[in-house]
mmCIF file of C-alpha atoms and ligand atoms in Angstrom:
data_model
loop_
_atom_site.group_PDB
_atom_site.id
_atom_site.type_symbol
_atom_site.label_atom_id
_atom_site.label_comp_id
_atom_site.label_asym_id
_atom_site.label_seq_id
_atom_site.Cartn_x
_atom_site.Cartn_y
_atom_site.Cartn_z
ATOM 1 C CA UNK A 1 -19.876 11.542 -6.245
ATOM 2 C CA UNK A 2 -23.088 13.603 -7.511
ATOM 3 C CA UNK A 3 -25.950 14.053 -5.327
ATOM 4 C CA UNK A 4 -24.067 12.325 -2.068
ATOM 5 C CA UNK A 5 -22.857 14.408 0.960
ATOM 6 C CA UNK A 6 -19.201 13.189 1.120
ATOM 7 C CA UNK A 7 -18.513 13.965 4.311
ATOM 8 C CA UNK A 8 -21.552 11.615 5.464
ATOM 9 C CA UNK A 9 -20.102 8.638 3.717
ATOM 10 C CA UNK A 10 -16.487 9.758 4.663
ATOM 11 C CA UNK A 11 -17.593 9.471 8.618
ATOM 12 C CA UNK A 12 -19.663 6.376 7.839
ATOM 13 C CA UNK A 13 -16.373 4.841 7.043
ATOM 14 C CA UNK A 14 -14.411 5.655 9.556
ATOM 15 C CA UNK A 15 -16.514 4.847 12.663
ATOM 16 C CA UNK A 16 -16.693 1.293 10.708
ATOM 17 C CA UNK A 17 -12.792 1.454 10.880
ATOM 18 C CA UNK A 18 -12.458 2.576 14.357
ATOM 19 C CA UNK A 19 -15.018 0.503 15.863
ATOM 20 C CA UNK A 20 -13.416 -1.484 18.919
ATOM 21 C CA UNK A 21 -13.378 -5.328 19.826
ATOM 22 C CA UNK A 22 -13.730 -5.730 15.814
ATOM 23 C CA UNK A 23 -10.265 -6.389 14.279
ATOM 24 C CA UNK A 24 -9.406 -4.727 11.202
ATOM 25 C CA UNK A 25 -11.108 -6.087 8.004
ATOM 26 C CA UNK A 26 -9.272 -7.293 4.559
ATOM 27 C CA UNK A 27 -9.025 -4.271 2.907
ATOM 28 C CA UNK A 28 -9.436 -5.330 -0.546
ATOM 29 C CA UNK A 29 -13.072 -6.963 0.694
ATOM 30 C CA UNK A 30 -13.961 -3.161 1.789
ATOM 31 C CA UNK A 31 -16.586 -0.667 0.105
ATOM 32 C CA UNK A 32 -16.047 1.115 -2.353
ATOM 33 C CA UNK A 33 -14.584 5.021 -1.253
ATOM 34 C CA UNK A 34 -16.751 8.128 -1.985
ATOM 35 C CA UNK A 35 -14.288 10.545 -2.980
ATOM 36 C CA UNK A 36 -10.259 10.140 -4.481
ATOM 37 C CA UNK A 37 -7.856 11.051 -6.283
ATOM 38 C CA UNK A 38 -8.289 9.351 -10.309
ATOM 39 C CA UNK A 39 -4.789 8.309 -11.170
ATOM 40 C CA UNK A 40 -2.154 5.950 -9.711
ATOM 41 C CA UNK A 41 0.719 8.117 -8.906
ATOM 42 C CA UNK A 42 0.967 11.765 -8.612
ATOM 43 C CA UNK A 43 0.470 13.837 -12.225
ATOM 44 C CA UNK A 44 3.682 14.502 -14.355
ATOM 45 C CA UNK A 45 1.693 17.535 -15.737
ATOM 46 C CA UNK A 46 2.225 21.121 -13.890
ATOM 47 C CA UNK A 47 -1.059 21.902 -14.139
ATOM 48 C CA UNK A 48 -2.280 18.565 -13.150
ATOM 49 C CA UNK A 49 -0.413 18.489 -9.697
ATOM 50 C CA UNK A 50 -1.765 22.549 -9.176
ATOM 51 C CA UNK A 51 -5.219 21.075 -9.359
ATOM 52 C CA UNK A 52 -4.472 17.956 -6.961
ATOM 53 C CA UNK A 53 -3.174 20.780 -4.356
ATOM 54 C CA UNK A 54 -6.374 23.121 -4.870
ATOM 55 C CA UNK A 55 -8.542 20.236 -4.686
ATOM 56 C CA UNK A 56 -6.628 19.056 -1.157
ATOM 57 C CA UNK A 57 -6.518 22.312 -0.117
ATOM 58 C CA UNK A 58 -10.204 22.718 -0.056
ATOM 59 C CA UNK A 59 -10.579 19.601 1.414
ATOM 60 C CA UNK A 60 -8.328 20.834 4.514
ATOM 61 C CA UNK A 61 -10.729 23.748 4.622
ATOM 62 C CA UNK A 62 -13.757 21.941 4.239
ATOM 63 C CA UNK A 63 -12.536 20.001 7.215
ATOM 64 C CA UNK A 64 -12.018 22.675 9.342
ATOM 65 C CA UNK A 65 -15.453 23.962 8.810
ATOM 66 C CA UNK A 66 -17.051 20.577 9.340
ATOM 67 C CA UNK A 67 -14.915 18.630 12.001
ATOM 68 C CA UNK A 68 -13.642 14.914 11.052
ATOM 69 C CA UNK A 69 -13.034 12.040 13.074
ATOM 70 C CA UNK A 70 -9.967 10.389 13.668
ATOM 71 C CA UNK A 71 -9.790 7.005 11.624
ATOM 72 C CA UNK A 72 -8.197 5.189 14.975
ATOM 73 C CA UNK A 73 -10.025 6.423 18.079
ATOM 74 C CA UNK A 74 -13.275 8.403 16.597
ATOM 75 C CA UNK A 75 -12.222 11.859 18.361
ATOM 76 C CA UNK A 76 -12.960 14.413 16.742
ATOM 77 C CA UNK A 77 -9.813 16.123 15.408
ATOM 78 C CA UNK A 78 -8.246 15.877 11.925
ATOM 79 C CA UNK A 79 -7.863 12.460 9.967
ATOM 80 C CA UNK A 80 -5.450 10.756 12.231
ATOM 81 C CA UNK A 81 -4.876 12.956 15.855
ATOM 82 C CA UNK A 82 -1.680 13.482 17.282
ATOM 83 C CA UNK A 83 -2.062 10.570 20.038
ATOM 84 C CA UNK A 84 -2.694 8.210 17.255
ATOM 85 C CA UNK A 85 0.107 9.684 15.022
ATOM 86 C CA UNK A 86 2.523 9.241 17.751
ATOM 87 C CA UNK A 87 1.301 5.455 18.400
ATOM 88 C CA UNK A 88 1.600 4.821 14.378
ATOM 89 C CA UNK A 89 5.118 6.389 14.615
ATOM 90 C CA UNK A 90 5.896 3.887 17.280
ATOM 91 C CA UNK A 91 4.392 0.908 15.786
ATOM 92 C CA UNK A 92 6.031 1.559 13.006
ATOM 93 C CA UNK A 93 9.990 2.830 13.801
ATOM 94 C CA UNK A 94 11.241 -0.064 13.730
ATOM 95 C CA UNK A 95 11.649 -1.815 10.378
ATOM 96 C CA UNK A 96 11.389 -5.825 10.469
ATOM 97 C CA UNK A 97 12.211 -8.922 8.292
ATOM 98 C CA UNK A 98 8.768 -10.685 8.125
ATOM 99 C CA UNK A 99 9.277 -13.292 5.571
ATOM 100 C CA UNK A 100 8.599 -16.090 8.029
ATOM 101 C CA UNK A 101 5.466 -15.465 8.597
ATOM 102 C CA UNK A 102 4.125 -15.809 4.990
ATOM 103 C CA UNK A 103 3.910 -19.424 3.659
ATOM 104 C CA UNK A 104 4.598 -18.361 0.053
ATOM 105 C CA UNK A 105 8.187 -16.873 0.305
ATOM 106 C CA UNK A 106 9.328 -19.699 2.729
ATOM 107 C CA UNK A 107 10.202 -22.989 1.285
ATOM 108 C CA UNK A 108 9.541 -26.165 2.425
ATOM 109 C CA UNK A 109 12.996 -26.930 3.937
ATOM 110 C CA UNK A 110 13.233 -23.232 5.819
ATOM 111 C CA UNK A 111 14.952 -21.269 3.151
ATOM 112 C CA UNK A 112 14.110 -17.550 2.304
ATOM 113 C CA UNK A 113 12.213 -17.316 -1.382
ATOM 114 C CA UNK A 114 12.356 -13.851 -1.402
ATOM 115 C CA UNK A 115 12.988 -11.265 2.080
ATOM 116 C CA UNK A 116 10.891 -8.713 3.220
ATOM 117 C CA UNK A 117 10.933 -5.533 5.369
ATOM 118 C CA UNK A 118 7.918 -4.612 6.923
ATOM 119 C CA UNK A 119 7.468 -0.791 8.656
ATOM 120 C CA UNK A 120 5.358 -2.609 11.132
ATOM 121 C CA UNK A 121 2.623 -5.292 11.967
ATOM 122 C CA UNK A 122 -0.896 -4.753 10.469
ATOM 123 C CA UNK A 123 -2.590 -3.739 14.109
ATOM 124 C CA UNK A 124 -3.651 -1.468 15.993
ATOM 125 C CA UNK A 125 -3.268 2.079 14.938
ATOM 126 C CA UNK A 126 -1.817 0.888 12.095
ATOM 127 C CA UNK A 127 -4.023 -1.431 10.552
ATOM 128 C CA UNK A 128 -6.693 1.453 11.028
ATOM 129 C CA UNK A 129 -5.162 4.059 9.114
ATOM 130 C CA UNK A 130 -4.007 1.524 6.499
ATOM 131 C CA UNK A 131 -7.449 0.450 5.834
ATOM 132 C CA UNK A 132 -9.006 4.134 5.923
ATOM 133 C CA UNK A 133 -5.945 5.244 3.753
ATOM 134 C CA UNK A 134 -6.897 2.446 1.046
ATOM 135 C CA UNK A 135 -10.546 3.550 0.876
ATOM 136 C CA UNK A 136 -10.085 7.520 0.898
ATOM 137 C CA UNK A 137 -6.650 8.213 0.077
ATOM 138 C CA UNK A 138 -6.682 10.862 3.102
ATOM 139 C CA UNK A 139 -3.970 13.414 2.603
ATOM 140 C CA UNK A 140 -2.973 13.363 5.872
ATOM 141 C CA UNK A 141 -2.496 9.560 6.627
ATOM 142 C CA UNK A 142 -0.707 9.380 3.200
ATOM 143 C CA UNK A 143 2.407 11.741 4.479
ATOM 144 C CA UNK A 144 2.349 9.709 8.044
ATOM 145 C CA UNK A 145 2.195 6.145 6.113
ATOM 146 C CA UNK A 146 4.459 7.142 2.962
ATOM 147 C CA UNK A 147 7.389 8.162 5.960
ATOM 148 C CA UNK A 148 6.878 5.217 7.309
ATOM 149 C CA UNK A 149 7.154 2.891 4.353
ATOM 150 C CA UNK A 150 10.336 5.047 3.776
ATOM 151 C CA UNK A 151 11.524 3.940 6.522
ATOM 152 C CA UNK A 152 10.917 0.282 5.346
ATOM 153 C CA UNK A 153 12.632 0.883 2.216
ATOM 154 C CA UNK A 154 15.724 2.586 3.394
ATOM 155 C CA UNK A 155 16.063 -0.149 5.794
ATOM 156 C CA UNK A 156 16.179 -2.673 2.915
ATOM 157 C CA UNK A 157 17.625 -0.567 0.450
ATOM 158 C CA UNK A 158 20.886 -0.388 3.294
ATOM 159 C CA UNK A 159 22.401 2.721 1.217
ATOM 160 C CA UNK A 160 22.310 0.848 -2.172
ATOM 161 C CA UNK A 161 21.801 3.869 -4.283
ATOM 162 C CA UNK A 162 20.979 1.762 -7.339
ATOM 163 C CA UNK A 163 18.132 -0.112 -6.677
ATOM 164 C CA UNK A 164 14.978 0.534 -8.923
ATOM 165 C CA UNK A 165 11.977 0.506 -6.466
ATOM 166 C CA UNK A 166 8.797 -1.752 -7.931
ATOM 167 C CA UNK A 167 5.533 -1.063 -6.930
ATOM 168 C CA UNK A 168 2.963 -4.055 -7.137
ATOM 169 C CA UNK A 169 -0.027 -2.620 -9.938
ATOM 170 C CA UNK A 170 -3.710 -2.631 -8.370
ATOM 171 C CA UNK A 171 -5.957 -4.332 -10.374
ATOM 172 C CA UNK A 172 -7.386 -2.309 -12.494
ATOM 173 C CA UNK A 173 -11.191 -3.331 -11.053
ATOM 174 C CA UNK A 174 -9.612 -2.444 -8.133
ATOM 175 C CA UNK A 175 -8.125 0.867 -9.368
ATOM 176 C CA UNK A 176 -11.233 1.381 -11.005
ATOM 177 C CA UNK A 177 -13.320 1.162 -7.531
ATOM 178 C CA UNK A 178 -10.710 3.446 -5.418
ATOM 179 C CA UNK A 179 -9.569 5.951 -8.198
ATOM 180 C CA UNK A 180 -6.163 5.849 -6.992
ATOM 181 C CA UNK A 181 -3.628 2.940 -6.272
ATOM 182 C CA UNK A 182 -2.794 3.574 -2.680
ATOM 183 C CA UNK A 183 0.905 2.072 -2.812
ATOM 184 C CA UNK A 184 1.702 4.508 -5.684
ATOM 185 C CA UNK A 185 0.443 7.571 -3.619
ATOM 186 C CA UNK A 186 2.769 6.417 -0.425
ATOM 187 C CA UNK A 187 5.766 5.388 -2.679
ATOM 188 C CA UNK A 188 5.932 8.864 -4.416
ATOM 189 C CA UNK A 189 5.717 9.967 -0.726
ATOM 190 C CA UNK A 190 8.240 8.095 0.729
ATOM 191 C CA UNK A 191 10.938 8.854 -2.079
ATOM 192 C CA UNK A 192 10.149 13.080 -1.916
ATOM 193 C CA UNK A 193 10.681 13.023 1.551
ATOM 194 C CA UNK A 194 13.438 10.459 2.711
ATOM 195 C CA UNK A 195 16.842 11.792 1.965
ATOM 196 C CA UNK A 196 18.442 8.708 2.878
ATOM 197 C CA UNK A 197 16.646 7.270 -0.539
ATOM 198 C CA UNK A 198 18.294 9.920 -2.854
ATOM 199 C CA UNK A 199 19.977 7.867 -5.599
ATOM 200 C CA UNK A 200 16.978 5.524 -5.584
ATOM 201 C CA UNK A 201 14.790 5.297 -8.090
ATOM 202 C CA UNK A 202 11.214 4.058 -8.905
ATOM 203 C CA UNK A 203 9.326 2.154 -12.265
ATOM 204 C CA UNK A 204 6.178 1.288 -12.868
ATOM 205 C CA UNK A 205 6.953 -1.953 -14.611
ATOM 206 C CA UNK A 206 4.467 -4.399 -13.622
ATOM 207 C CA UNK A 207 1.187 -4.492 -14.977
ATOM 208 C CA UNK A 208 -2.030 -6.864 -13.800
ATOM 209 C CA UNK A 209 -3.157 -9.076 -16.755
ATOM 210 C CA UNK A 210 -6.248 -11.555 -16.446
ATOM 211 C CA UNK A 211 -4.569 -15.230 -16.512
ATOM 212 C CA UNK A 212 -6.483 -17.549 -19.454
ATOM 213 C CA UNK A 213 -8.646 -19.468 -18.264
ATOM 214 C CA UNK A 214 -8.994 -18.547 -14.759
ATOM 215 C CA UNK A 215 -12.463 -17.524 -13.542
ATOM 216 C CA UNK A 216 -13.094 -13.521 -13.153
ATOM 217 C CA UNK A 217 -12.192 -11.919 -10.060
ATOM 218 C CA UNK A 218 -14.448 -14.208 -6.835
ATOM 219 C CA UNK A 219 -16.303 -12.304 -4.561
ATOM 220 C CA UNK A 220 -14.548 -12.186 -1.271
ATOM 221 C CA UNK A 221 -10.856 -11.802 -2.330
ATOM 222 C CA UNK A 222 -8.490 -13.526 -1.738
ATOM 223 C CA UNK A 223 -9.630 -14.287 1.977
ATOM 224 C CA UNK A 224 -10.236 -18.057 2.574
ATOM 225 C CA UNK A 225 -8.340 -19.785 0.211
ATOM 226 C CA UNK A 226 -5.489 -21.864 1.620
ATOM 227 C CA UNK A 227 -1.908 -21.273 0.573
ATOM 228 C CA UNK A 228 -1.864 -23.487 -2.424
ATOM 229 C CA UNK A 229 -4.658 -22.051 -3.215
ATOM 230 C CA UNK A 230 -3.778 -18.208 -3.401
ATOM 231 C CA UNK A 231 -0.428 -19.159 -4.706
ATOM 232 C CA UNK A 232 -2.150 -21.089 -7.818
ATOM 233 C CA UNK A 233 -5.015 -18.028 -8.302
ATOM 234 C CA UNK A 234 -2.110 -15.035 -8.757
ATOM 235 C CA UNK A 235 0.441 -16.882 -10.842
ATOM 236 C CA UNK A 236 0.648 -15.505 -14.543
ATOM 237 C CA UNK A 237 -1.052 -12.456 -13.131
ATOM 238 C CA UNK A 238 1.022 -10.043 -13.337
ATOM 239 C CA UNK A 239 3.365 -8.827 -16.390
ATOM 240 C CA UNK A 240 6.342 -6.256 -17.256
ATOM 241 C CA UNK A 241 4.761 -3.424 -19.030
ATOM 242 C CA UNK A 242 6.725 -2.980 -22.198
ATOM 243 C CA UNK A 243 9.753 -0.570 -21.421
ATOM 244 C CA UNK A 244 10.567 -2.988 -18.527
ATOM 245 C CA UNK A 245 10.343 -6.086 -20.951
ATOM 246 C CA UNK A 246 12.224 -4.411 -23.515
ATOM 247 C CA UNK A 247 15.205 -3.393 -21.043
ATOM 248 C CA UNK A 248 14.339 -1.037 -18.508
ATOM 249 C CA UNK A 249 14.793 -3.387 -15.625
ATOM 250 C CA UNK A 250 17.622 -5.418 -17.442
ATOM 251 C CA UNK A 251 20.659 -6.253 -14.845
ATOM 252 C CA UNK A 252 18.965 -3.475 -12.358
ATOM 253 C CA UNK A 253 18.521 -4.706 -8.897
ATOM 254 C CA UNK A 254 15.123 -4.298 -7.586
ATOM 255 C CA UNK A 255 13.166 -3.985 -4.395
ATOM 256 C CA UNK A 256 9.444 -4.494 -5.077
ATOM 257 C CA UNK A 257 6.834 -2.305 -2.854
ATOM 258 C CA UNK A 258 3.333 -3.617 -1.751
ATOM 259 C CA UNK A 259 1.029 -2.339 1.047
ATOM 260 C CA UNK A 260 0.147 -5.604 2.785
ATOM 261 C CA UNK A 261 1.491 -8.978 3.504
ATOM 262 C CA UNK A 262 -0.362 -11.831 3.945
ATOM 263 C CA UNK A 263 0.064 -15.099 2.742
ATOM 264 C CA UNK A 264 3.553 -13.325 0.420
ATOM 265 C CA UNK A 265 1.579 -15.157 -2.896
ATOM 266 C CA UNK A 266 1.201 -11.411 -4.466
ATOM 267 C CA UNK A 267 4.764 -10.206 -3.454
ATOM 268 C CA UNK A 268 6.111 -13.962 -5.265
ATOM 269 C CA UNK A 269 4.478 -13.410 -8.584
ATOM 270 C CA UNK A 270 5.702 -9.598 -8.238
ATOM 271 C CA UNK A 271 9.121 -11.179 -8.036
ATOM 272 C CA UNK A 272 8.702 -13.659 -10.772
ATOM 273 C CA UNK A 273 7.689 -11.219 -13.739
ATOM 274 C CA UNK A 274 10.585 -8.522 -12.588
ATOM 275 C CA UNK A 275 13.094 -11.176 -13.187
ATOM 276 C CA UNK A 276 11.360 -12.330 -16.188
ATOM 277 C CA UNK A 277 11.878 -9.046 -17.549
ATOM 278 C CA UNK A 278 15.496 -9.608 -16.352
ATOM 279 C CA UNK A 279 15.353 -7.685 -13.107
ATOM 280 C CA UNK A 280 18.058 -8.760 -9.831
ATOM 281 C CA UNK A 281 15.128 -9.171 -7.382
ATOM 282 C CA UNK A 282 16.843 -8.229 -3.943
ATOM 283 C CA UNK A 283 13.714 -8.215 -1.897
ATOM 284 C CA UNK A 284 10.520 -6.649 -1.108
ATOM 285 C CA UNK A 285 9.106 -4.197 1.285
ATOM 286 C CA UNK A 286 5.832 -3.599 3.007
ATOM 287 C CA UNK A 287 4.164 -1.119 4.909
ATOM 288 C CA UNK A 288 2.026 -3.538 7.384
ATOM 289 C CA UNK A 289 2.632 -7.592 7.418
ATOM 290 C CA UNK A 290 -0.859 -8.861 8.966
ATOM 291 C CA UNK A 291 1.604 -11.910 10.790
ATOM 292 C CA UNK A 292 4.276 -11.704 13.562
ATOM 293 C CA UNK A 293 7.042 -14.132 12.832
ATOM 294 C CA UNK A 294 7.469 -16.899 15.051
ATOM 295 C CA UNK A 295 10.962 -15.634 16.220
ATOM 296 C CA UNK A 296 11.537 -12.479 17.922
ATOM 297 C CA UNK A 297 11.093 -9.717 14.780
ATOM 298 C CA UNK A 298 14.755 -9.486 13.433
ATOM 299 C CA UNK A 299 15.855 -5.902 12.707
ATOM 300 C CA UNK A 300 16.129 -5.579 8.937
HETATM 301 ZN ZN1 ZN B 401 -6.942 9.209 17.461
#
């Protein structure tokens, strides 16, 4: 960003992140970041992923000439310090089913709409990266997080080499704002460096499409509105970009990939445009949901 010292607005951000006795804020209701990376998933291009490595190798330079804090606990250190790592890994090792604790993939009568794994609960540690990972994309948090929601996926996956991994599309305000999509950047993470994922595979099939008649995007998010309510403002929102509609997802079974769960009305519509473009949905998975279930966490 011209004329703006990043690493001012970098540290402004994560003292707001780290500050205590305030609990971690929606993300998507957060400013916007100074500095990213402009695309959604990592460039095809040679020469495009050379310059993504220069330009995050000068940012690992930069930051050991000017020292950063670390997005949980403030020290100064590198984006996330090794105490804080270790907690993340801890918070985060072992995968859960967390469907019960979001009102839109439950039915009425107790039944599962649609299952999720989640690498952890959105707290602590890792709610804090999460949220600082979503506004700057830090290179760091991004191998810690995409490991983790590897993890998740392999979990859910359970050695199904077949499955076509979905992520959910930012909107493209939203994409717009960051200059990244943060659960492409962890997804292309987790698949490079899982090996028990080898075999499965990842689309970009879904695509965010303004739903007629509906008022533009309300200040605030989604934060607020009841169940009924969230469930009613994302349906029709999201579509099968056209290789998915015209085949691509056809008879595949799928396992669709979001960041956070909340309320599950995002991950539902996700679920109901895959199999409209005649995708086997088997599930979902999540790096953080913001809700315990009820029961004891079952192991996914
Ligand atoms: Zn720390």
């Amino acid at each position: 960003m011209p004329g703006r010292p990043v690493r001012q607005s970098w540290r402004v951000g994560q003292r707001r992140a780290a500050q205590p006795g305030r609990g971690p804020t929606d993300p998507d209701l957060l400013v916007q970041p100074a500095w990213s990376a402009r695309h959604r998933g990592e460039h095809r291009k040679r020469i495009l992923k050379a310059a993504d490595l220069i330009a995050a190798a000068a940012a690992e330079v930069l930051a050991l000439a000017l020292p950063i804090e670390c997005v949980c606990c403030g020290r100064e250190d590198l984006a996330i310090c090794a105490g804080c790592e270790r907690r993340l890994r801890l918070l985060t090792r072992h995968p859960f089913r967390a469907e019960s604790a979001a009102p839109a993939l439950m039915d009425t009568d107790g039944s599962i709409i649609l299952p999720v794994v989640a690498a952890g609960i959105y707290r602590e540690e890792l709610a804090h990266s999460v949220l600082a990972f979503k506004r700057h994309g830090q290179r760091q948090l991004r191998s810690v997080l995409g490991n983790a929601l590897g993890r998740a996926i392999a979990a859910a996956a359970a050695g199904d080499r077949g499955i076509v991994l979905v992520p959910v599309p930012s909107s493209n305000s939203a994409f717009r704002t960051r200059g990244f999509s943060p659960v492409h950047l962890l997804l292309a993470r987790a698949l490079r460096s899982s090996s028990s994922l080898s075999g499965v595979s990842c689309q970009d099939a879904l695509r965010k499409v303004r739903i007629a008649g509906a008022p533009a995007a309300l200040a605030g998010g989604q934060k607020g509105l009841g169940r009924g309510d969230r469930a009613r403002r994302v349906r029709g929102s999201m579509r099968a970009v056209r290789r998915a509609a015209r085949g691509g997802l056809r008879g595949r079974p799928c396992i669709i990939v979001d960041d956070v769960l909340t309320t599950g009305a995002t991950l539902a519509e996700a679920a109901r445009a895959v199999h409209q473009a005649g995708g086997i949905v088997r599930g979902a998975v999540v790096l953080a949901a913001t809700r315990a279930p009820d029961a004891p966490p079952s192991p996914a």
